[in-house]
Amino acid sequence: AQRVTQPEKLLSVFKGAPVELKCNYSYSGSPELFWYVQYSRQRLQLLLRHISRESIKGFTADLNKGETSFHLKKPFAQEEDSAMYYCALGAAGNKLTFGGGTRVLVKP
Amino acid sequence: DGGITQSPKYLFRKEGQNVTLSCEQNLNHDAMYWYRQDPGQGLRLIYYSQIVNDFQKGDIAEGYSVSREKKESFPLTVTSAQKNPTAFYLCASMDRGPGNTIYFGEGSWLTVV
């Protein structure tokens, strides 16, 4: 069975401070990992995926297969980063499993 | 305007009644999904479908049913057997293949009264 765990329900940081959202997964196969974001009153949308190895809005995430983690990081948080963030695991058969989500609050 | 459309946005149901939530996509995507979003529990997979006329149970399928008679449509029925149906329901679709983006609808709020 596949599972995604986001241990922090809420992260509160000051503007300009670094932010790291933790994500751990369990899956016996080769995983596809994603981060999705939901801004207030907007649809859930893709932020980034591990196969692209990209940086979106200053966020990066590295897949660590040894630690089965895919933590999301940003060195300098902005107020517009306040949102709900979900880590997701894609498995064989296109089954996509989400974590419980982490709410990020960036204070001025 | 391409995308995923869910209807209705708000729905009230009396206990003991079945209700069907609509999900339509014009993105020509093969895979479609239904998730339930509860506060503090994130998104939980109810059912998903990889292709027309095929679907699989997700993690919380009990009390729900789906059909996939057309590529663009994946309706979800919340039956009276669902013990706690009041929730926010999200539909999504994706092209088949690894690493592809999933697109979400705006969601439907179901309240049992």
CSV table of N, CA and C in Angstrom, one decimal, chain A residues 20-75:
chain,number,residue,atom,x,y,z
A,20,GLU,N,10.4,25.0,5.4
A,20,GLU,CA,10.6,23.6,4.9
A,20,GLU,C,9.3,22.8,5.3
A,21,LEU,N,8.7,22.2,4.3
A,21,LEU,CA,7.5,21.3,4.6
A,21,LEU,C,8.0,19.9,4.4
A,22,LYS,N,7.7,19.1,5.4
A,22,LYS,CA,8.2,17.7,5.3
A,22,LYS,C,7.2,16.8,4.7
A,23,CYS,N,7.7,15.8,3.9
A,23,CYS,CA,6.8,14.8,3.3
A,23,CYS,C,7.6,13.5,3.3
A,24,ASN,N,7.0,12.5,3.8
A,24,ASN,CA,7.5,11.2,3.8
A,24,ASN,C,6.5,10.2,3.1
A,25,TYR,N,7.0,9.2,2.4
A,25,TYR,CA,6.2,8.3,1.7
A,25,TYR,C,6.6,6.9,1.9
A,26,SER,N,5.6,6.0,1.7
A,26,SER,CA,5.9,4.6,1.7
A,26,SER,C,5.3,4.0,0.4
A,27,TYR,N,6.1,3.3,-0.3
A,27,TYR,CA,5.7,2.7,-1.6
A,27,TYR,C,6.8,1.7,-2.0
A,28,SER,N,6.4,0.6,-2.4
A,28,SER,CA,7.4,-0.5,-2.8
A,28,SER,C,7.9,-0.3,-4.2
A,29,GLY,N,7.2,0.4,-5.0
A,29,GLY,CA,7.7,0.6,-6.4
A,29,GLY,C,8.5,1.8,-6.6
A,30,SER,N,8.5,2.2,-7.8
A,30,SER,CA,9.3,3.5,-8.2
A,30,SER,C,8.3,4.6,-8.1
A,31,PRO,N,8.5,5.6,-7.2
A,31,PRO,CA,7.5,6.6,-7.0
A,31,PRO,C,7.6,7.8,-7.9
A,32,GLU,N,6.5,8.4,-8.1
A,32,GLU,CA,6.5,9.8,-8.7
A,32,GLU,C,5.9,10.7,-7.6
A,33,LEU,N,6.7,11.7,-7.3
A,33,LEU,CA,6.3,12.6,-6.2
A,33,LEU,C,6.0,14.0,-6.7
A,34,PHE,N,5.0,14.6,-6.1
A,34,PHE,CA,4.5,15.9,-6.5
A,34,PHE,C,4.2,16.8,-5.3
A,35,TRP,N,4.3,18.1,-5.5
A,35,TRP,CA,3.7,19.0,-4.5
A,35,TRP,C,2.6,19.8,-5.2
A,36,TYR,N,1.5,19.9,-4.5
A,36,TYR,CA,0.3,20.7,-4.9
A,36,TYR,C,0.1,21.8,-3.9
A,37,VAL,N,-0.5,22.9,-4.4
A,37,VAL,CA,-0.8,24.0,-3.6
A,37,VAL,C,-2.2,24.5,-3.8
A,38,GLN,N,-2.8,24.9,-2.7
A,38,GLN,CA,-4.2,25.5,-2.8
A,38,GLN,C,-4.2,26.8,-2.1
A,39,TYR,N,-4.2,27.9,-2.9
A,39,TYR,CA,-4.3,29.2,-2.4
A,39,TYR,C,-5.8,29.5,-2.0
A,40,SER,N,-6.0,30.5,-1.2
A,40,SER,CA,-7.3,30.8,-0.7
A,40,SER,C,-8.3,31.0,-1.9
A,41,ARG,N,-9.4,30.3,-1.9
A,41,ARG,CA,-10.4,30.5,-2.9
A,41,ARG,C,-10.0,30.1,-4.3
A,42,GLN,N,-9.0,29.3,-4.4
A,42,GLN,CA,-8.5,28.8,-5.7
A,42,GLN,C,-8.5,27.3,-5.8
A,43,ARG,N,-8.4,26.8,-7.0
A,43,ARG,CA,-8.3,25.3,-7.2
A,43,ARG,C,-7.0,24.8,-6.7
A,44,LEU,N,-7.0,23.6,-6.3
A,44,LEU,CA,-5.7,22.9,-6.1
A,44,LEU,C,-4.9,22.8,-7.4
A,45,GLN,N,-3.6,23.1,-7.3
A,45,GLN,CA,-2.9,23.2,-8.6
A,45,GLN,C,-1.5,22.6,-8.3
A,46,LEU,N,-0.9,22.1,-9.4
A,46,LEU,CA,0.5,21.6,-9.3
A,46,LEU,C,1.5,22.7,-9.0
A,47,LEU,N,2.4,22.4,-8.0
A,47,LEU,CA,3.5,23.3,-7.8
A,47,LEU,C,4.7,22.8,-8.4
A,48,LEU,N,5.1,21.6,-8.1
A,48,LEU,CA,6.3,21.0,-8.8
A,48,LEU,C,6.2,19.5,-8.7
A,49,ARG,N,7.1,18.8,-9.5
A,49,ARG,CA,7.2,17.4,-9.5
A,49,ARG,C,8.6,17.0,-9.6
A,50,HIS,N,8.9,15.8,-9.0
A,50,HIS,CA,10.3,15.5,-8.8
A,50,HIS,C,11.0,15.2,-10.1
A,51,ILE,N,10.3,14.7,-11.1
A,51,ILE,CA,11.0,14.3,-12.3
A,51,ILE,C,11.5,15.5,-13.1
A,52,SER,N,10.9,16.7,-12.8
A,52,SER,CA,11.3,17.9,-13.6
A,52,SER,C,12.5,18.6,-12.9
A,53,ARG,N,12.7,18.3,-11.7
A,53,ARG,CA,13.9,18.9,-11.0
A,53,ARG,C,13.9,20.4,-11.2
A,54,GLU,N,12.7,21.0,-11.0
A,54,GLU,CA,12.6,22.4,-11.3
A,54,GLU,C,12.4,23.2,-10.0
A,55,SER,N,12.5,24.5,-10.1
A,55,SER,CA,12.2,25.4,-9.0
A,55,SER,C,11.1,26.3,-9.5
A,56,ILE,N,10.0,26.3,-8.7
A,56,ILE,CA,8.8,27.0,-9.0
A,56,ILE,C,8.5,28.0,-7.9
A,57,LYS,N,8.4,29.3,-8.2
A,57,LYS,CA,8.1,30.3,-7.2
A,57,LYS,C,9.2,30.3,-6.1
A,58,GLY,N,10.4,29.9,-6.4
A,58,GLY,CA,11.4,29.8,-5.4
A,58,GLY,C,11.5,28.5,-4.6
A,59,PHE,N,10.5,27.6,-4.8
A,59,PHE,CA,10.4,26.4,-4.1
A,59,PHE,C,11.2,25.3,-4.8
A,60,THR,N,11.8,24.4,-4.1
A,60,THR,CA,12.5,23.2,-4.6
A,60,THR,C,12.2,22.1,-3.7
A,61,ALA,N,12.3,20.9,-4.3
A,61,ALA,CA,12.1,19.7,-3.5
A,61,ALA,C,13.0,18.6,-4.1
A,62,ASP,N,13.6,17.8,-3.3
A,62,ASP,CA,14.5,16.8,-3.7
A,62,ASP,C,14.0,15.4,-3.2
A,63,LEU,N,13.9,14.5,-4.1
A,63,LEU,CA,13.5,13.2,-3.8
A,63,LEU,C,14.7,12.4,-3.2
A,64,ASN,N,14.5,11.9,-1.9
A,64,ASN,CA,15.5,11.2,-1.2
A,64,ASN,C,15.0,9.8,-1.0
A,65,LYS,N,15.4,8.9,-1.9
A,65,LYS,CA,14.8,7.5,-1.9
A,65,LYS,C,15.3,6.8,-0.6
A,66,GLY,N,16.5,7.1,-0.2
A,66,GLY,CA,17.0,6.4,1.0
A,66,GLY,C,16.1,6.7,2.3
A,67,GLU,N,15.7,8.0,2.4
A,67,GLU,CA,14.9,8.4,3.5
A,67,GLU,C,13.4,8.4,3.2
A,68,THR,N,13.1,8.0,1.9
A,68,THR,CA,11.7,8.1,1.4
A,68,THR,C,11.1,9.4,1.8
A,69,SER,N,11.7,10.5,1.4
A,69,SER,CA,11.2,11.8,1.7
A,69,SER,C,11.2,12.7,0.4
A,70,PHE,N,10.4,13.7,0.4
A,70,PHE,CA,10.3,14.7,-0.7
A,70,PHE,C,10.0,16.0,0.0
A,71,HIS,N,10.9,16.6,0.7
A,71,HIS,CA,10.6,17.8,1.5
A,71,HIS,C,10.6,19.0,0.5
A,72,LEU,N,9.7,19.9,0.8
A,72,LEU,CA,9.6,21.2,0.0
A,72,LEU,C,10.3,22.3,0.8
A,73,LYS,N,11.1,23.1,0.0
A,73,LYS,CA,11.9,24.1,0.7
A,73,LYS,C,11.8,25.4,-0.1
A,74,LYS,N,11.9,26.5,0.7
A,74,LYS,CA,12.1,27.8,0.1
A,74,LYS,C,12.9,28.6,1.0
A,75,PRO,N,14.0,29.3,0.5
A,75,PRO,CA,14.9,29.9,1.4
A,75,PRO,C,14.4,31.2,2.1
